[in-house]
PDB file of C-alpha atoms in Angstrom:
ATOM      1  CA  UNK X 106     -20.316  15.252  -5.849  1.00  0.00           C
ATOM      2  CA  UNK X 107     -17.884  18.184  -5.447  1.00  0.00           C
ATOM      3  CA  UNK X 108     -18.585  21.207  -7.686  1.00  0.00           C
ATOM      4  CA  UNK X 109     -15.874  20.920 -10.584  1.00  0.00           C
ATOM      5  CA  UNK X 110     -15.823  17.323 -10.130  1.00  0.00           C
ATOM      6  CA  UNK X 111     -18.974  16.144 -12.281  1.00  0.00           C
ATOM      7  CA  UNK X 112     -17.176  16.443 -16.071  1.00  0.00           C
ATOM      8  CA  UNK X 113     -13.813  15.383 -14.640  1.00  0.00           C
ATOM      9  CA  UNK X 114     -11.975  12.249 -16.409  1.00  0.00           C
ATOM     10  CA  UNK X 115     -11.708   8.897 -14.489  1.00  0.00           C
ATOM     11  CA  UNK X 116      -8.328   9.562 -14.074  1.00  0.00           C
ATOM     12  CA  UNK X 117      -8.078  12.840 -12.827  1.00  0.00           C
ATOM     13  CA  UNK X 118     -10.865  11.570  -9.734  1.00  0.00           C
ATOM     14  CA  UNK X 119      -8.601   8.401  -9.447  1.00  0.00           C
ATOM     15  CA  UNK X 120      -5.567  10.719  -8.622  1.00  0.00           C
ATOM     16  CA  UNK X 121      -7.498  13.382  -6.378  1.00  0.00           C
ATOM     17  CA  UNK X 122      -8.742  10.621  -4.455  1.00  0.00           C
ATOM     18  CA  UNK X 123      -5.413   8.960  -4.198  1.00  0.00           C
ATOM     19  CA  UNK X 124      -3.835  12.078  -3.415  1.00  0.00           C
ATOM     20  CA  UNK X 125      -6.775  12.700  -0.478  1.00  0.00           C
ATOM     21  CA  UNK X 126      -6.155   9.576   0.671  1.00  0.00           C
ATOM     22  CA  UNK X 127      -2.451   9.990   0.816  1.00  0.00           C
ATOM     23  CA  UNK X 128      -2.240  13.122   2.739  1.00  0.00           C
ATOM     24  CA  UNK X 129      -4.896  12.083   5.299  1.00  0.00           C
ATOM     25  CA  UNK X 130      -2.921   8.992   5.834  1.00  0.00           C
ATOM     26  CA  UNK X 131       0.388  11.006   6.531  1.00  0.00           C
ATOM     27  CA  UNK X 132      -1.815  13.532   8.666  1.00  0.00           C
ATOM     28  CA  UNK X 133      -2.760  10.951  10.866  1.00  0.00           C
ATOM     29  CA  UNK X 134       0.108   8.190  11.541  1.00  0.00           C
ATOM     30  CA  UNK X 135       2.507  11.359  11.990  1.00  0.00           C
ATOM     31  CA  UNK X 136       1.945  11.227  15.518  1.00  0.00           C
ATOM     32  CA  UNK X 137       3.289   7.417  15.460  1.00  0.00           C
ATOM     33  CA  UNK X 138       6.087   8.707  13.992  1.00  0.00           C
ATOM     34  CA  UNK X 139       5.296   7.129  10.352  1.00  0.00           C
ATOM     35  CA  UNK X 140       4.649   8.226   7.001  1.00  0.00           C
ATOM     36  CA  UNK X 141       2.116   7.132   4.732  1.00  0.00           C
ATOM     37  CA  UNK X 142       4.480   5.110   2.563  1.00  0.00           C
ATOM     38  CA  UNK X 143       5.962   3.210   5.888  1.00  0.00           C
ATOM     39  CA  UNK X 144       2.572   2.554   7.196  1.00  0.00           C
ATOM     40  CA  UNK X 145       1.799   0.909   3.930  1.00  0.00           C
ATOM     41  CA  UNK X 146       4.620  -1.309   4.596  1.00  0.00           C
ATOM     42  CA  UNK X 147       4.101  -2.219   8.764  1.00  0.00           C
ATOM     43  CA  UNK X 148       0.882  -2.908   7.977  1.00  0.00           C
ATOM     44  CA  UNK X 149       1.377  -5.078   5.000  1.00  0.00           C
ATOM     45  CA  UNK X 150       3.743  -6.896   7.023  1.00  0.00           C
ATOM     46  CA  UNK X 151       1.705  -7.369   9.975  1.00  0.00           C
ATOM     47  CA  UNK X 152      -0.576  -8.950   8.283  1.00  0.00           C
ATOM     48  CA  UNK X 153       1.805 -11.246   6.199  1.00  0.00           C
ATOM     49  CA  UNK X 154       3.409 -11.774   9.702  1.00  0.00           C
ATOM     50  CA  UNK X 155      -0.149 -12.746  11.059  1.00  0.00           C
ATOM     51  CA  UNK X 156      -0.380 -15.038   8.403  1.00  0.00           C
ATOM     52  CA  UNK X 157       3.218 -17.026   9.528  1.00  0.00           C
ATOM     53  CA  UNK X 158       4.999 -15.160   6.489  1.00  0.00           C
ATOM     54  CA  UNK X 159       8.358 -13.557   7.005  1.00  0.00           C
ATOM     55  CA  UNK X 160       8.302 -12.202   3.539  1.00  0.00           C
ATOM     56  CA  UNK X 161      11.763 -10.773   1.631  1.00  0.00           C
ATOM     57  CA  UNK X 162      11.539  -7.183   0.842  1.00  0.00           C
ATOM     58  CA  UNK X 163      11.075  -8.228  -2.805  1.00  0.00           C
ATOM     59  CA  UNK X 164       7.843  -9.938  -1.932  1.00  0.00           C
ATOM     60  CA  UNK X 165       6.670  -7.010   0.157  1.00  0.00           C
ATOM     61  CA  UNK X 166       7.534  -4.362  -2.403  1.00  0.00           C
ATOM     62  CA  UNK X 167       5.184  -6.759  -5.159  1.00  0.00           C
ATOM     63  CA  UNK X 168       2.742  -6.790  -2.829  1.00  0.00           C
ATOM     64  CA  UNK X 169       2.376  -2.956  -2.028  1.00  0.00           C
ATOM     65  CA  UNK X 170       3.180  -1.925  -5.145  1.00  0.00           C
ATOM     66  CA  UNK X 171       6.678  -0.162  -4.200  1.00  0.00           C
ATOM     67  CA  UNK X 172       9.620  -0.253  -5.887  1.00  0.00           C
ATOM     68  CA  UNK X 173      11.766  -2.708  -4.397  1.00  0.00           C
ATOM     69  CA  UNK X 174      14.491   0.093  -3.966  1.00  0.00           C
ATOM     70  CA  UNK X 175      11.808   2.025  -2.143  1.00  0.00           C
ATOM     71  CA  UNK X 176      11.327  -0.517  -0.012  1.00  0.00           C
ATOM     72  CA  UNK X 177      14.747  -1.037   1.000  1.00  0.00           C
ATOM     73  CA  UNK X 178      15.156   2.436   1.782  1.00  0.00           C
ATOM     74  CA  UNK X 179      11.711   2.421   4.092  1.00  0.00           C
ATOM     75  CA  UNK X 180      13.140  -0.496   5.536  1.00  0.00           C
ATOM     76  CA  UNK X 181      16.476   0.762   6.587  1.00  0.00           C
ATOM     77  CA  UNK X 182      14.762   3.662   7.772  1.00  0.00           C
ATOM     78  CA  UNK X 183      11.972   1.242  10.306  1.00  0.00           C
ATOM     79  CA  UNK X 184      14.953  -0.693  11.362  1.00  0.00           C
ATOM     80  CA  UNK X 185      16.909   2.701  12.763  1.00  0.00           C
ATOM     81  CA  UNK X 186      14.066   3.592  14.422  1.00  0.00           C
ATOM     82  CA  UNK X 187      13.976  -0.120  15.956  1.00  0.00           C
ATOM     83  CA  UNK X 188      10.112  -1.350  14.584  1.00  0.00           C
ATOM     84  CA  UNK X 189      11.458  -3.939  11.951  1.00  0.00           C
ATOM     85  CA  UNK X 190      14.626  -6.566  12.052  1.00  0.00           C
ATOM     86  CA  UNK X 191      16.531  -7.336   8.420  1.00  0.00           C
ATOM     87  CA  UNK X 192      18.161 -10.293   7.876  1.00  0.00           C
ATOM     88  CA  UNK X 193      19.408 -12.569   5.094  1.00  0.00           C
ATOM     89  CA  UNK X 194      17.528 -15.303   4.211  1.00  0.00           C
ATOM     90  CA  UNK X 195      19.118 -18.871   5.244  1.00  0.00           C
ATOM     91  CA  UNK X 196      17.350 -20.133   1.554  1.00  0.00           C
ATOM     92  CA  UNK X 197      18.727 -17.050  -0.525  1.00  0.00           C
ATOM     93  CA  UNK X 198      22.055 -15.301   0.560  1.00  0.00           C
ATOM     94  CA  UNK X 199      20.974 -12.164  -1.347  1.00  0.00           C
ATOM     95  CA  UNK X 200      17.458 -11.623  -0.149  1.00  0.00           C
ATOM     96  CA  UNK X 201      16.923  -9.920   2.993  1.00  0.00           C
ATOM     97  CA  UNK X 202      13.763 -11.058   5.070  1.00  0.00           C
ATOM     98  CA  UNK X 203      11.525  -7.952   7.133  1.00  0.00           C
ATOM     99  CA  UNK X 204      10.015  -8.766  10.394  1.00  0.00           C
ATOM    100  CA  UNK X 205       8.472  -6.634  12.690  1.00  0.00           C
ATOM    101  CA  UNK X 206       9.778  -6.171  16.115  1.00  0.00           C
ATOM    102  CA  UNK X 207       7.467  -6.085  18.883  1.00  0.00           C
ATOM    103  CA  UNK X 208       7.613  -2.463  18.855  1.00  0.00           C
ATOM    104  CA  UNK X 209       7.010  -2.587  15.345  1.00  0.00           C
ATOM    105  CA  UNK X 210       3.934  -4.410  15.838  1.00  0.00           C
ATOM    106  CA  UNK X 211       2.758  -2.083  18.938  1.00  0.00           C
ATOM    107  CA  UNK X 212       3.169   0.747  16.849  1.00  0.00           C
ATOM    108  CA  UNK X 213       1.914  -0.803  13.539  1.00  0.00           C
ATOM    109  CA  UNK X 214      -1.651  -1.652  15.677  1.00  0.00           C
ATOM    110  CA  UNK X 215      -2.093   1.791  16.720  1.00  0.00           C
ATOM    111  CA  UNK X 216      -1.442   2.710  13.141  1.00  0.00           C
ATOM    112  CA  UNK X 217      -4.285   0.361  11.822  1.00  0.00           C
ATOM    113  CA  UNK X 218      -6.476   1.362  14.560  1.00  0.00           C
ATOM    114  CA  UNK X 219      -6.058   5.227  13.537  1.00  0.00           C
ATOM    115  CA  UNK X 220      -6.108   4.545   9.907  1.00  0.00           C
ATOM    116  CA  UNK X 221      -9.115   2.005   9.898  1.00  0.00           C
ATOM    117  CA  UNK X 222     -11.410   4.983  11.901  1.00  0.00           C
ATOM    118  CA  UNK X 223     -10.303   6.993   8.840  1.00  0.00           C
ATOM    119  CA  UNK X 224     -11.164   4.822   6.224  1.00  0.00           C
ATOM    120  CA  UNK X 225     -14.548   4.638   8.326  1.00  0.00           C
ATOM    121  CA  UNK X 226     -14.739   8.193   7.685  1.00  0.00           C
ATOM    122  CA  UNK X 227     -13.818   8.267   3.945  1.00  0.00           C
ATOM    123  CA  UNK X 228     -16.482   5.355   2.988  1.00  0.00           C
ATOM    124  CA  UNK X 229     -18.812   7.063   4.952  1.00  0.00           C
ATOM    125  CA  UNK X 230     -21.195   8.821   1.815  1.00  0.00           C
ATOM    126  CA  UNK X 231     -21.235   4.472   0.861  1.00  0.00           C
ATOM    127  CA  UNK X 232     -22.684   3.477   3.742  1.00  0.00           C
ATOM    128  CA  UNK X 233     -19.418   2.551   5.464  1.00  0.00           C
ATOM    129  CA  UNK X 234     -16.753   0.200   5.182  1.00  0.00           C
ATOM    130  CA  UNK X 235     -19.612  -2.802   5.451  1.00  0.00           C
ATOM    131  CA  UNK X 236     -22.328  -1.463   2.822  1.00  0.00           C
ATOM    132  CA  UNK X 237     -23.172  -2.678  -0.392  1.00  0.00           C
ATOM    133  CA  UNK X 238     -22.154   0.040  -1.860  1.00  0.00           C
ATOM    134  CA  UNK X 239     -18.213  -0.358  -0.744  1.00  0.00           C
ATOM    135  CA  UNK X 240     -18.034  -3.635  -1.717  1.00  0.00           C
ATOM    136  CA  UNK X 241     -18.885  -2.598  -5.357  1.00  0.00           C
ATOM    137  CA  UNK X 242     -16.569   0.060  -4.836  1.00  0.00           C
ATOM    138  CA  UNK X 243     -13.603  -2.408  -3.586  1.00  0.00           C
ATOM    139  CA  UNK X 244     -14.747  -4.684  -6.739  1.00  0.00           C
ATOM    140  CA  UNK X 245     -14.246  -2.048  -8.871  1.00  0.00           C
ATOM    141  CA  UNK X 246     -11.212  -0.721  -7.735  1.00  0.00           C
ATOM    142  CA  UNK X 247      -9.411  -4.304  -8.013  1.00  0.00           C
ATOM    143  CA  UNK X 248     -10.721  -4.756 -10.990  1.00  0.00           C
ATOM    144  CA  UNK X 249      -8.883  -1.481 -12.607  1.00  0.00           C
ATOM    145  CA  UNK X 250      -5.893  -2.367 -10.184  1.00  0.00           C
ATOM    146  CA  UNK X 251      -5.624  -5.695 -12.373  1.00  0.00           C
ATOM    147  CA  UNK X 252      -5.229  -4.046 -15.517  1.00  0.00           C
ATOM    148  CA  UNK X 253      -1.830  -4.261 -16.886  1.00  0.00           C
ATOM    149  CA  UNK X 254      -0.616  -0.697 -17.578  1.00  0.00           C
ATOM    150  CA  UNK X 255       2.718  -0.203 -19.587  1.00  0.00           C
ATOM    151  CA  UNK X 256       3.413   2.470 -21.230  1.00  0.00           C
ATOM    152  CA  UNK X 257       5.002   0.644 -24.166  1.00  0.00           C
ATOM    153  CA  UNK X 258       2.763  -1.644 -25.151  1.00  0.00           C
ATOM    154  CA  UNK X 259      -0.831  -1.285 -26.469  1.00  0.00           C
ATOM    155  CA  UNK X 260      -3.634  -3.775 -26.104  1.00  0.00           C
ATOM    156  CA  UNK X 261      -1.208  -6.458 -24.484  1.00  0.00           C
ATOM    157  CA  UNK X 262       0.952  -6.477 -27.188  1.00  0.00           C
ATOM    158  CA  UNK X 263       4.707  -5.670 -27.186  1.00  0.00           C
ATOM    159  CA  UNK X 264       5.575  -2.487 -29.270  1.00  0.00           C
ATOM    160  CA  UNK X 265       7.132  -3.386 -32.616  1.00  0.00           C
ATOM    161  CA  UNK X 266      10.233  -0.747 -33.888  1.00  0.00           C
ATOM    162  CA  UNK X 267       9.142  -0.155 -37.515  1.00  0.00           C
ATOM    163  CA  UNK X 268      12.008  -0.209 -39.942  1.00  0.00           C
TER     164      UNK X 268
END
């Protein structure tokens, strides 16, 4: 464990290792041409895509965890640069389906390739990305990632205005 690190709080670890992981991310894929952010969304939607999904942008922003607006906003930005197609869904006028274009997916598999010899490199001190050890670890971190956090509400219940 780093010096400094041993009496830090849970959450300040959670965010230095986020914030690690973020920059590495963006260190590597810059050479693709992507940012951290927009290789969160190729790669989510590669692997929807693998799975005979075309999801809407709505459905990809709940399943990285961006805000939908953020999403749109990556997405216009993939399009222009020719790795994803938008179109309106034939079931929903106002929701825009994301598919990747075979560019997209070129450039989205030498994006996973980069980023999984990285995440080899981070889970390293666990034995690697197939030890015991990281498979505790991944419990554990979709176990916090399930907690409901809102700021206005406090063990699950709404926040009552007192009068």
């Amino acid at each position: 464990m780093s010096k400094g690190s041993e009496n830090a709080s849970p959450g300040f670890l959670v965010w230095r290792l986020s914030t690690k992981w973020r920059v590495a991310v963006d260190r590597a894929v810059a050479p693709l041409g992507l940012t951290h952010a927009q290789y969160a969304l190729v790669a989510s939607l590669y692997d929807m895509q693998r799975h005979g999904e075309r999801p809407s942008q709505r459905r990809l922003a709940d399943h990285t965890g961006l805000e939908p607006l953020y999403v749109s906003k990556l997405a216009r930005a993939l399009e222009g640069a020719g790795l994803l197609e938008r179109t309106r869904d034939p079931r929903d006028p106002r929701a825009v389906q994301l598919a990747l274009t075979e560019p997209g997916q070129e450039r989205t598999r030498q994006a996973i390739e980069v980023v999984q010899g990285l995440l080899e490199q981070l889970l390293a001190p666990l034995g690697g990305l197939d030890s015991a050890r990281t498979r505790e670890f991944r419990r554990e971190l979709a176990t916090l990632l399930d907690v409901p956090l809102d700021p206005f509400t406090t063990d699950g219940e709404p926040d009552k205005e007192q009068s």
